[in-house]
Coordinates of C-alpha atoms and ligand atoms in Angstrom, one line a residue:
Chain A
M1 CA 0.0 0.0 0.0
K2 CA 1.6 3.3 -1.1
A3 CA -1.1 5.9 -0.4
V4 CA -3.9 6.1 2.1
A5 CA -6.5 8.8 2.2
V6 CA -8.4 9.5 5.5
V7 CA -11.6 11.4 4.9
G8 CA -12.7 13.3 8.0
A9 CA -10.2 15.1 10.2
S10 CA -11.7 14.6 13.7
L11 CA -11.3 12.0 16.4
A12 CA -11.9 8.9 14.2
G13 CA -9.8 10.2 11.3
L14 CA -6.9 11.3 13.6
S15 CA -7.0 8.0 15.4
A16 CA -6.9 6.1 12.1
A17 CA -3.9 8.2 11.0
R18 CA -2.2 7.5 14.3
S19 CA -2.9 3.8 14.0
L20 CA -1.5 3.7 10.5
R21 CA 1.8 5.0 11.6
K22 CA 1.8 3.0 14.8
Q23 CA 1.1 -0.2 12.8
G24 CA 4.1 0.5 10.6
Y25 CA 2.5 2.1 7.5
D26 CA 5.2 4.3 5.9
G27 CA 3.6 5.5 2.7
R28 CA 1.8 8.7 1.7
L29 CA -0.9 9.7 4.1
V30 CA -3.5 12.3 3.2
V31 CA -6.0 13.6 5.7
I32 CA -9.0 15.4 4.3
G33 CA -11.3 17.5 6.4
D34 CA -14.0 20.0 5.6
E35 CA -13.5 22.1 8.7
T36 CA -10.6 24.5 8.7
H37 CA -9.5 23.5 12.3
R38 CA -7.0 20.9 13.3
P39 CA -8.6 17.9 15.0
Y40 CA -10.3 19.0 18.2
D41 CA -12.2 17.3 20.9
R42 CA -16.0 17.6 20.8
P43 CA -17.2 16.5 24.3
P44 CA -16.0 19.7 26.0
L45 CA -18.1 21.7 23.5
S46 CA -21.3 21.1 25.5
K47 CA -19.4 21.2 28.8
E48 CA -16.2 23.0 29.9
F49 CA -15.8 24.9 26.6
L50 CA -19.4 26.1 26.7
A51 CA -19.0 27.0 30.3
G52 CA -15.9 29.0 29.5
T53 CA -13.5 27.0 31.7
L54 CA -11.6 25.5 28.8
G55 CA -10.3 27.5 25.8
E56 CA -9.8 26.5 22.2
A57 CA -6.1 25.5 22.7
D58 CA -7.3 22.9 25.3
L59 CA -9.5 21.2 22.7
A60 CA -6.6 20.1 20.5
L61 CA -6.4 16.4 20.1
E62 CA -2.9 16.3 18.8
A63 CA 0.1 16.6 21.1
D64 CA 2.3 19.7 20.5
D65 CA 5.2 17.9 19.0
E66 CA 3.2 15.3 17.2
D67 CA 4.1 14.7 13.5
L68 CA 2.3 12.0 11.6
R69 CA 4.0 12.9 8.4
A70 CA 0.6 13.4 6.8
E71 CA -0.6 15.9 4.2
W72 CA -3.5 17.8 5.8
L73 CA -6.1 19.1 3.3
L74 CA -8.3 21.1 5.6
G75 CA -11.2 23.2 4.7
T76 CA -11.8 20.9 1.8
R77 CA -14.9 18.7 1.4
A78 CA -14.8 15.3 -0.2
D79 CA -17.7 14.9 -2.6
G80 CA -17.2 11.6 -4.2
L81 CA -15.3 8.3 -4.3
D82 CA -14.4 6.9 -7.6
R83 CA -13.8 3.2 -7.1
T84 CA -12.4 2.4 -10.5
R85 CA -9.8 5.1 -10.3
R86 CA -9.4 4.7 -6.6
A87 CA -9.7 8.4 -6.0
V88 CA -11.4 10.7 -3.5
R89 CA -12.9 13.7 -5.4
L90 CA -12.7 17.0 -3.6
A91 CA -15.3 19.8 -3.9
D92 CA -12.7 22.1 -5.2
G93 CA -12.1 19.9 -8.2
R94 CA -8.9 18.2 -7.0
E95 CA -8.7 14.5 -6.4
V96 CA -6.6 12.3 -4.1
R97 CA -5.7 8.9 -5.5
A98 CA -5.1 6.3 -2.8
D99 CA -5.1 2.5 -2.6
G100 CA -6.4 2.6 0.9
I101 CA -9.3 4.8 2.1
V102 CA -10.6 5.4 5.6
I103 CA -14.0 6.9 5.8
A104 CA -14.3 9.0 9.0
T105 CA -16.8 11.7 8.1
G106 CA -18.7 11.5 11.3
A107 CA -22.2 12.9 11.7
A108 CA -23.9 16.3 11.5
A109 CA -26.4 17.8 13.8
R110 CA -30.0 17.5 12.7
T111 CA -31.8 20.8 12.4
L112 CA -35.4 21.8 12.7
P113 CA -37.0 22.6 9.4
G114 CA -38.0 26.2 9.2
S115 CA -35.5 27.4 11.7
E116 CA -32.9 28.5 9.2
G117 CA -32.0 32.2 9.3
L118 CA -33.7 32.8 12.6
A119 CA -31.2 34.4 15.0
G120 CA -30.9 32.8 18.5
V121 CA -31.4 29.2 17.2
H122 CA -28.4 26.9 17.6
A123 CA -27.3 23.4 16.9
L124 CA -24.1 22.1 18.6
R125 CA -21.7 19.8 16.7
T126 CA -18.7 21.9 15.7
L127 CA -16.3 24.3 17.3
D128 CA -17.9 27.1 15.3
D129 CA -21.3 26.1 16.6
A130 CA -20.0 26.1 20.2
R131 CA -18.3 29.5 19.9
A132 CA -21.6 31.1 18.7
L133 CA -23.7 29.4 21.4
R134 CA -21.1 30.3 24.1
D135 CA -21.2 34.0 23.1
E136 CA -25.0 34.0 23.3
L137 CA -25.3 32.1 26.6
A138 CA -23.0 34.7 28.1
L139 CA -25.8 37.3 27.6
G140 CA -28.1 35.2 29.8
G141 CA -31.9 34.9 29.5
R142 CA -34.4 32.2 28.8
L143 CA -33.0 29.1 27.0
V144 CA -35.2 26.4 25.5
V145 CA -33.5 23.1 24.6
I146 CA -35.3 21.0 22.1
G147 CA -34.4 17.4 22.7
G148 CA -33.6 15.7 26.1
G149 CA -30.9 13.5 24.8
F150 CA -27.3 13.6 26.0
I151 CA -26.2 16.8 24.2
G152 CA -29.4 18.6 25.0
A153 CA -29.1 17.6 28.7
E154 CA -25.5 18.7 28.8
V155 CA -26.3 22.1 27.3
A156 CA -29.1 22.5 29.8
S157 CA -26.8 21.6 32.7
T158 CA -24.1 24.0 31.5
A159 CA -26.5 26.8 30.9
Y160 CA -28.2 26.2 34.3
A161 CA -24.8 26.6 35.9
L162 CA -24.3 29.8 34.0
G163 CA -27.4 31.2 35.5
L164 CA -29.9 30.9 32.6
D165 CA -33.5 30.1 33.0
V166 CA -33.7 26.7 31.2
T167 CA -36.6 24.6 29.8
V168 CA -36.1 21.2 28.1
V169 CA -38.7 19.9 25.7
E170 CA -38.7 16.2 24.8
V171 CA -41.1 14.5 22.5
A172 CA -40.7 11.1 24.1
P173 CA -42.5 10.4 27.4
T174 CA -39.1 9.7 29.1
P175 CA -35.8 11.3 27.9
L176 CA -32.9 8.9 27.3
A177 CA -35.3 5.9 27.2
G178 CA -33.6 4.8 23.9
P179 CA -30.1 4.4 25.2
L180 CA -30.9 3.8 28.9
G181 CA -34.4 2.2 29.0
E182 CA -37.4 3.8 30.6
T183 CA -36.5 3.3 34.3
M184 CA -32.9 4.6 34.2
G185 CA -33.8 7.2 31.6
G186 CA -36.3 8.6 34.1
I187 CA -33.7 8.5 36.9
V188 CA -31.0 10.3 34.9
S189 CA -33.3 12.9 33.4
A190 CA -34.7 13.7 36.8
L191 CA -31.4 15.6 37.2
H192 CA -33.1 18.4 35.4
T193 CA -35.9 18.8 37.8
D194 CA -33.6 18.3 40.8
H195 CA -32.1 21.6 39.8
G196 CA -35.2 23.5 38.9
V197 CA -34.8 23.1 35.1
R198 CA -38.2 22.6 33.6
L199 CA -38.6 19.3 31.7
L200 CA -41.6 19.0 29.4
C201 CA -42.0 15.5 28.1
G202 CA -44.3 13.7 25.7
V203 CA -44.9 16.8 23.6
G204 CA -43.6 17.6 20.2
V205 CA -42.4 21.0 18.8
K206 CA -44.6 22.5 16.1
G207 CA -42.3 25.4 15.3
L208 CA -40.5 28.5 16.4
S209 CA -41.9 32.0 16.4
G210 CA -40.1 35.3 16.0
G211 CA -39.3 37.9 13.3
T212 CA -35.5 38.0 12.7
R213 CA -34.8 36.5 16.1
V214 CA -36.6 33.6 17.9
D215 CA -38.9 34.6 20.7
A216 CA -40.8 31.4 21.5
V217 CA -41.0 27.7 20.9
L218 CA -44.5 26.5 19.9
L219 CA -45.6 23.1 21.1
E220 CA -48.0 20.8 19.4
D221 CA -50.4 21.0 22.4
G222 CA -50.8 24.7 21.7
R223 CA -48.5 26.0 24.4
S224 CA -45.9 28.6 23.6
I225 CA -42.7 28.7 25.6
P226 CA -40.9 32.1 25.5
A227 CA -37.3 31.9 24.5
D228 CA -34.3 34.2 24.0
I229 CA -32.1 31.3 22.9
V230 CA -33.0 27.9 21.5
V231 CA -30.7 24.9 21.2
V232 CA -31.9 22.2 18.8
G233 CA -30.5 18.9 20.1
V234 CA -32.4 16.4 18.1
G235 CA -29.7 14.0 17.1
A236 CA -27.3 13.6 14.2
R237 CA -27.2 12.0 10.8
P238 CA -24.2 10.3 9.3
C239 CA -22.3 12.4 6.8
V240 CA -22.3 9.9 3.9
E241 CA -24.0 11.7 1.0
W242 CA -20.7 12.0 -0.7
L243 CA -20.5 8.2 -1.0
E244 CA -23.7 7.7 -2.9
D245 CA -23.1 5.8 -6.1
S246 CA -19.5 5.0 -5.0
G247 CA -20.2 1.3 -4.5
V248 CA -19.8 1.6 -0.7
E249 CA -22.9 0.1 0.7
L250 CA -24.9 2.6 2.8
D251 CA -27.6 1.9 5.3
N252 CA -27.9 4.4 8.2
G253 CA -24.2 5.3 7.6
V254 CA -21.6 3.1 6.0
K255 CA -22.5 -0.5 6.5
C256 CA -19.4 -2.3 7.7
G257 CA -18.0 -5.1 9.8
A258 CA -16.8 -4.9 13.4
D259 CA -13.4 -4.2 12.0
G260 CA -14.6 -1.5 9.7
R261 CA -14.4 -3.4 6.4
T262 CA -17.0 -2.0 3.9
S263 CA -18.5 -3.6 0.8
L264 CA -15.4 -2.2 -1.2
A265 CA -12.0 -3.8 -0.8
G266 CA -9.4 -1.3 0.5
V267 CA -12.1 0.9 2.1
V268 CA -12.9 0.9 5.8
A269 CA -15.2 3.1 7.8
V270 CA -14.8 4.3 11.4
G271 CA -16.4 6.5 14.0
D272 CA -19.9 8.1 14.0
C273 CA -20.5 7.5 10.3
A274 CA -20.0 3.7 10.6
N275 CA -22.9 1.4 11.0
W276 CA -20.8 -1.6 12.1
Y277 CA -21.7 -5.2 12.8
D278 CA -21.6 -5.8 16.5
P279 CA -21.1 -9.5 17.1
R280 CA -22.3 -9.2 20.7
L281 CA -25.6 -7.8 19.5
G282 CA -25.8 -9.9 16.3
A283 CA -26.8 -6.8 14.4
H284 CA -25.5 -3.6 12.9
R285 CA -25.4 -0.6 15.0
R286 CA -24.2 3.0 14.5
V287 CA -22.7 4.2 17.8
E288 CA -22.0 7.9 18.3
H289 CA -19.6 7.8 21.1
W290 CA -16.1 9.1 21.7
T291 CA -14.5 5.9 22.8
G292 CA -15.6 3.9 19.8
A293 CA -14.3 6.7 17.4
R294 CA -11.0 6.5 19.3
E295 CA -10.6 2.7 19.5
R296 CA -12.2 1.1 16.5
P297 CA -9.8 2.7 14.0
D298 CA -7.0 0.4 15.4
A299 CA -8.9 -2.6 14.2
A300 CA -10.0 -1.0 10.9
V301 CA -6.4 0.0 10.1
A302 CA -5.1 -3.5 10.9
T303 CA -7.7 -4.8 8.4
L304 CA -6.8 -2.3 5.8
L305 CA -3.1 -3.0 6.1
A306 CA -3.7 -6.8 6.0
G307 CA -5.8 -6.4 2.8
G308 CA -8.8 -7.7 4.7
A309 CA -7.1 -11.0 5.6
L310 CA -7.6 -10.6 9.3
E311 CA -10.2 -12.3 11.4
P312 CA -12.1 -9.5 13.1
G313 CA -11.9 -9.6 16.9
V314 CA -14.8 -8.9 19.2
P315 CA -14.8 -5.2 20.1
R316 CA -15.4 -4.1 23.7
P317 CA -19.1 -3.2 24.4
P318 CA -19.9 0.4 23.4
Y319 CA -19.1 2.9 26.1
F320 CA -20.0 6.5 26.7
W321 CA -19.9 9.0 29.4
S322 CA -21.8 12.3 30.0
D323 CA -21.5 15.0 32.6
Q324 CA -24.6 16.7 33.8
Y325 CA -25.2 18.8 36.9
G326 CA -21.9 17.7 38.4
V327 CA -22.8 14.0 38.1
K328 CA -20.6 11.7 36.1
I329 CA -22.8 9.4 34.0
Q330 CA -21.2 6.3 32.4
F331 CA -22.8 3.6 30.4
A332 CA -21.5 0.5 28.6
G333 CA -23.3 -2.3 26.7
H334 CA -26.7 -2.6 25.2
A335 CA -29.8 -1.7 27.3
G336 CA -32.1 -2.6 24.4
V337 CA -31.6 -6.3 24.8
S338 CA -32.1 -6.5 28.5
D339 CA -35.1 -7.9 30.3
S340 CA -34.4 -6.4 33.8
V341 CA -32.5 -3.6 35.4
T342 CA -31.5 -3.5 39.1
V343 CA -29.8 -0.9 41.2
E344 CA -26.8 -2.8 42.7
E345 CA -25.3 0.0 44.7
G346 CA -26.0 3.5 45.8
A347 CA -29.3 5.4 46.2
V348 CA -31.5 6.6 43.3
G349 CA -32.4 9.7 45.4
D350 CA -28.7 10.6 45.7
R351 CA -28.1 10.1 42.0
N352 CA -25.1 7.9 42.8
V353 CA -26.3 4.6 41.5
L354 CA -24.7 1.7 39.8
A355 CA -27.3 -0.2 37.8
V356 CA -26.9 -3.5 36.0
Y357 CA -29.0 -4.5 33.0
R358 CA -29.5 -8.3 32.5
R359 CA -30.9 -10.6 29.9
A360 CA -31.8 -14.0 31.2
G361 CA -29.7 -13.3 34.2
E362 CA -26.6 -12.4 32.3
P363 CA -25.3 -8.8 32.5
V364 CA -25.6 -7.0 29.2
A365 CA -25.2 -3.3 30.2
V366 CA -24.2 -1.2 33.1
L367 CA -24.9 2.4 34.1
G368 CA -23.1 4.4 36.7
M369 CA -23.9 7.8 38.2
N370 CA -20.9 9.0 40.2
Q371 CA -19.6 5.4 40.5
P372 CA -16.5 5.2 38.4
R373 CA -14.8 2.5 40.5
L374 CA -17.6 0.0 40.4
F375 CA -18.5 1.0 36.9
V376 CA -15.1 0.0 35.6
R377 CA -15.3 -3.3 37.4
W378 CA -18.6 -4.1 35.8
R379 CA -17.5 -2.8 32.4
K380 CA -14.6 -5.2 32.6
Q381 CA -16.9 -8.1 33.3
L382 CA -19.1 -7.2 30.3
A383 CA -16.1 -7.3 28.0
V384 CA -15.2 -10.9 28.9
P385 CA -15.3 -12.8 25.6
G386 CA -18.3 -14.9 25.2
S387 CA -20.4 -12.5 27.3
R388 CA -22.4 -9.8 25.6
Chain B
M1 CA 11.0 10.5 51.5
M2 CA 10.0 6.9 51.9
I3 CA 6.4 6.4 52.8
P4 CA 4.9 3.1 54.0
A5 CA 1.9 2.3 51.8
C6 CA 0.4 -1.0 52.8
R7 CA 1.3 -4.7 53.2
L8 CA 1.9 -6.5 50.0
A9 CA -0.3 -9.3 51.3
D10 CA -3.1 -6.9 51.7
L11 CA -3.0 -5.8 48.0
P12 CA -4.2 -8.6 45.7
R13 CA -2.9 -8.8 42.2
G14 CA -4.9 -6.7 39.8
E15 CA -5.8 -4.2 42.6
A16 CA -4.6 -0.7 43.5
Y17 CA -4.2 1.1 46.7
R18 CA -4.6 4.9 47.0
L19 CA -2.4 6.8 49.3
D20 CA -4.2 9.8 50.7
M21 CA -1.6 12.4 50.1
D22 CA -1.7 15.7 48.3
P23 CA -1.7 15.0 45.4
P24 CA -2.7 11.3 46.0
V25 CA -0.4 8.5 44.9
S26 CA -1.5 5.0 44.0
V27 CA 0.2 1.7 44.2
F28 CA -0.7 -1.0 41.7
H29 CA -0.1 -4.7 42.0
T30 CA -0.2 -6.2 38.5
D31 CA -1.4 -9.6 37.5
D32 CA 2.2 -10.5 37.0
G33 CA 3.0 -9.7 40.5
E34 CA 4.9 -6.4 40.0
V35 CA 4.3 -3.4 42.1
F36 CA 4.3 0.2 40.7
A37 CA 3.4 3.6 42.1
I38 CA 2.2 6.6 40.0
D39 CA 0.2 9.8 40.7
D40 CA -3.4 8.8 41.2
T41 CA -5.0 11.7 39.4
C42 CA -5.4 11.5 35.6
T43 CA -3.7 14.3 33.8
H44 CA -6.9 15.0 31.8
Q45 CA -9.6 15.5 34.4
D46 CA -10.3 14.7 38.0
A47 CA -10.4 10.9 37.9
S48 CA -8.7 8.4 40.2
L49 CA -6.5 6.0 38.3
A50 CA -6.8 3.5 41.2
D51 CA -10.4 3.2 40.0
G52 CA -9.2 2.4 36.5
W53 CA -8.9 -0.7 34.4
L54 CA -5.6 -2.5 35.1
E55 CA -4.3 -4.7 32.3
G56 CA -0.7 -5.8 32.1
C57 CA 1.5 -2.8 33.0
E58 CA -1.1 -0.3 31.9
V59 CA -4.0 1.4 33.7
E60 CA -6.9 2.8 31.7
C61 CA -8.5 5.9 33.2
P62 CA -12.0 5.1 34.4
L63 CA -13.6 8.1 32.7
H64 CA -12.2 8.6 29.1
A65 CA -10.0 5.6 28.7
S66 CA -6.5 7.2 28.1
K67 CA -4.0 4.5 29.2
F68 CA -1.0 5.2 31.3
D69 CA 2.1 3.0 31.4
L70 CA 2.9 2.2 35.1
R71 CA 6.6 1.8 34.4
T72 CA 7.1 5.2 32.6
G73 CA 3.9 7.2 33.3
A74 CA 3.6 7.7 29.6
V75 CA 0.1 8.2 28.1
D76 CA -1.0 6.4 24.9
A77 CA -3.7 8.5 23.3
P78 CA -6.0 11.4 23.9
P79 CA -7.9 12.9 25.7
A80 CA -5.1 12.9 28.2
K81 CA -1.9 14.4 26.8
L82 CA 0.6 14.5 29.6
P83 CA 2.2 11.6 31.5
V84 CA 1.7 11.0 35.2
R85 CA 4.7 11.0 37.6
T86 CA 6.1 7.6 38.5
H87 CA 7.4 6.9 42.0
E88 CA 10.0 4.5 43.2
V89 CA 8.7 1.4 45.0
L90 CA 10.5 -0.7 47.6
V91 CA 9.1 -3.9 49.1
E92 CA 10.8 -4.8 52.4
D93 CA 9.6 -7.3 55.0
G94 CA 6.3 -7.6 53.2
M95 CA 5.7 -3.9 53.4
I96 CA 5.4 -1.6 50.3
Y97 CA 7.2 1.7 50.5
V98 CA 7.0 4.5 48.1
R99 CA 9.6 7.2 47.4
V100 CA 7.6 10.1 46.1
S101 CA 9.1 11.9 43.1
T102 CA 10.3 15.4 43.6
D103 CA 9.3 16.3 40.0
A104 CA 6.3 18.7 39.6
P105 CA 3.1 16.7 39.1
N106 CA 1.0 17.0 35.9
L107 CA -2.3 17.8 37.4
P108 CA -5.4 18.3 35.3
P109 CA -6.4 22.0 34.7
C110 CA -9.4 21.7 37.0
I111 CA -7.3 20.6 40.0
A112 CA -4.3 22.8 39.2
S113 CA -6.5 25.9 39.2
R114 CA -8.1 24.8 42.5
L115 CA -4.7 24.3 44.1
A116 CA -3.6 27.7 42.8
A117 CA -6.7 29.3 44.4
G118 CA -5.4 28.1 47.8
P119 CA -7.2 26.0 50.4
A120 CA -11.0 26.4 50.4
Ligands
FAD1 C1 -21.2 18.6 21.7 C2 -20.8 17.2 21.8 C3 -20.6 16.6 23.0 C4 -20.2 15.2 23.1 N1 -20.0 14.6 24.3 C5 -19.7 13.3 24.3 C6 -19.5 12.7 25.6 O1 -19.6 13.3 26.7 N2 -19.2 11.4 25.6 C7 -19.1 10.6 24.5 O2 -18.8 9.4 24.6 N3 -19.2 11.2 23.3 C8 -19.6 12.5 23.2 N4 -19.8 13.1 21.9 C9 -19.6 12.3 20.7 C10 -18.2 12.3 20.2 O3 -17.7 13.6 20.1 C11 -18.3 11.7 18.8 O4 -18.6 10.3 18.9 C12 -17.0 11.8 18.0 O5 -16.6 13.1 17.8 C13 -17.0 11.0 16.7 O6 -15.8 11.3 16.0 P1 -15.8 11.1 14.4 O7 -14.4 11.5 14.0 O8 -16.4 9.8 14.0 O9 -16.8 12.2 13.9 P2 -16.8 13.8 13.9 O10 -16.2 14.2 15.2 O11 -18.2 14.2 13.6 O12 -15.9 14.2 12.8 C14 -16.1 14.1 11.4 C15 -15.4 15.1 10.7 O13 -15.5 14.9 9.3 C16 -15.8 16.1 8.6 N5 -16.5 15.8 7.4 C17 -17.8 15.4 7.2 N6 -18.1 15.2 5.9 C18 -17.0 15.5 5.2 C19 -16.6 15.4 3.9 N7 -17.5 15.1 2.9 N8 -15.3 15.8 3.5 C20 -14.4 16.1 4.4 N9 -14.7 16.2 5.8 C21 -16.0 15.8 6.2 C22 -16.6 16.8 9.6 O14 -16.7 18.2 9.4 C23 -15.9 16.5 10.9 O15 -14.9 17.4 11.2 C24 -20.1 14.5 21.9 C25 -20.3 15.1 20.6 C26 -20.7 16.4 20.6 C27 -21.0 17.1 19.2
FES2 S1 -10.1 12.0 33.1 FE1 -8.7 10.5 32.5 S2 -8.9 10.4 30.4 FE2 -10.3 11.9 31.0

């Protein structure tokens, strides 16, 4: 292999570039990213960066003296993949020919139709988004967060700490029920009301009102919630449009194996854009978590360098963390396949629980709130080969 | 300065013991039976490495999974970027002693700023 192109210059792309060098790849390495920034860390964007306790320099993912001997094409979008010529087409007309391609284009925040051009309405995915939101939060006022998922909840928590008046609107009856299940979703999202942040559940958003600037969020039940700032946290969609007609199979992102191999030889996919086969689950799953974007490139790069001849190993169960209202939330595994969940340690009222999800008596997932020590012990147990 | 930590017999393999000092130091007993001491606080944020995932000569931070080499203190990958201090360990008459390094610790920004602000 003489040339590898990594498309996407964030955590998964950088991790892939690092893995390539660490695994001995010595050829040409081109990293293509549409943002103008060097790779930066997103989790602080809804937490310390938004709160103003971390600056932009602190977000850098690369070490000061790091040199991957890569060509960085930043501020450049890839808009096609030509499999016969083995080339990545760039929006500016250039192309990058490569015998190995790593797809790491991540995901983009979903927006609310009709909210374009209305001042005071924000999504949060990129550094530029976070700068804009941070500057507005500094002015204070009434914030309405649409979506009670992790990003929405973190923004609510950060804004609450900054002294804003915060309301969270969630269409589902219980926030976080998807990733955590009803019971624990209810317990974690109770953090909002513990702190006097209003949580309106089971009601959809009809639209926004305002002239040039938003002034209210209109709910489907006819209510109107006054707002100076609105954050739309309704999930993300994989950035894979550029791969249409490329021969790479797409299905809720890039369909790939546990080791990132796609339907095209010499092309692997990693990070938030990858809908990978999870052998523990027996199904494909797209996981939008930091640790997967950091770890799975190791396996994908090994596969790429071995020309696909490697037997894929079993990855560790998906893991993510979140920080809300001073509580460290950690989760690993798959809540969806469980038939029971029990609190093994701590008190629900104190929000310091360790809960274990089981299926037919076997642990399949674990949730910790301010329980890092026990959490790690359980997470380790979940990862034992043969278990889920 | 040599500080007595705990008895080797009281620290099973695969476990860690946190010494309550400022900043805290942790002693790790690996599955292979070696004993190491490093600063307990992750260099990224406020996490106790004694709570982490010990495998071979590496401990993985319990929060965001950067791995630190117990022998050198080196960190493998982000989000942590700085190594932790390592400390000399001596086992004598079944007792583990730690000689605390005189280097400056690499504390995470949240703790460093708290220390700089003085005692609460
Ligand atoms: C605000 C926020 C907070 C988060 N907090 C947590 C947390 O607490 N815990 C946790 O586990 N996870 C968290 N995450 C998730 C985590 O950050 C992601 O899982 C991770 O960033 C995924 O990395 P990635 O490289 O796959 O994708 P991304 O980080 O999305 O990077 C993809 C990159 O590719 C670029 N790109 C897209 N299309 C193209 C194209 N056609 N050509 C060139 N470049 C392209 C994008 O601009 C982007 O820079 C958070 C995410 C956000 C946004
Ligand atoms: S606190 Fe250790 S890696 Fe983040």
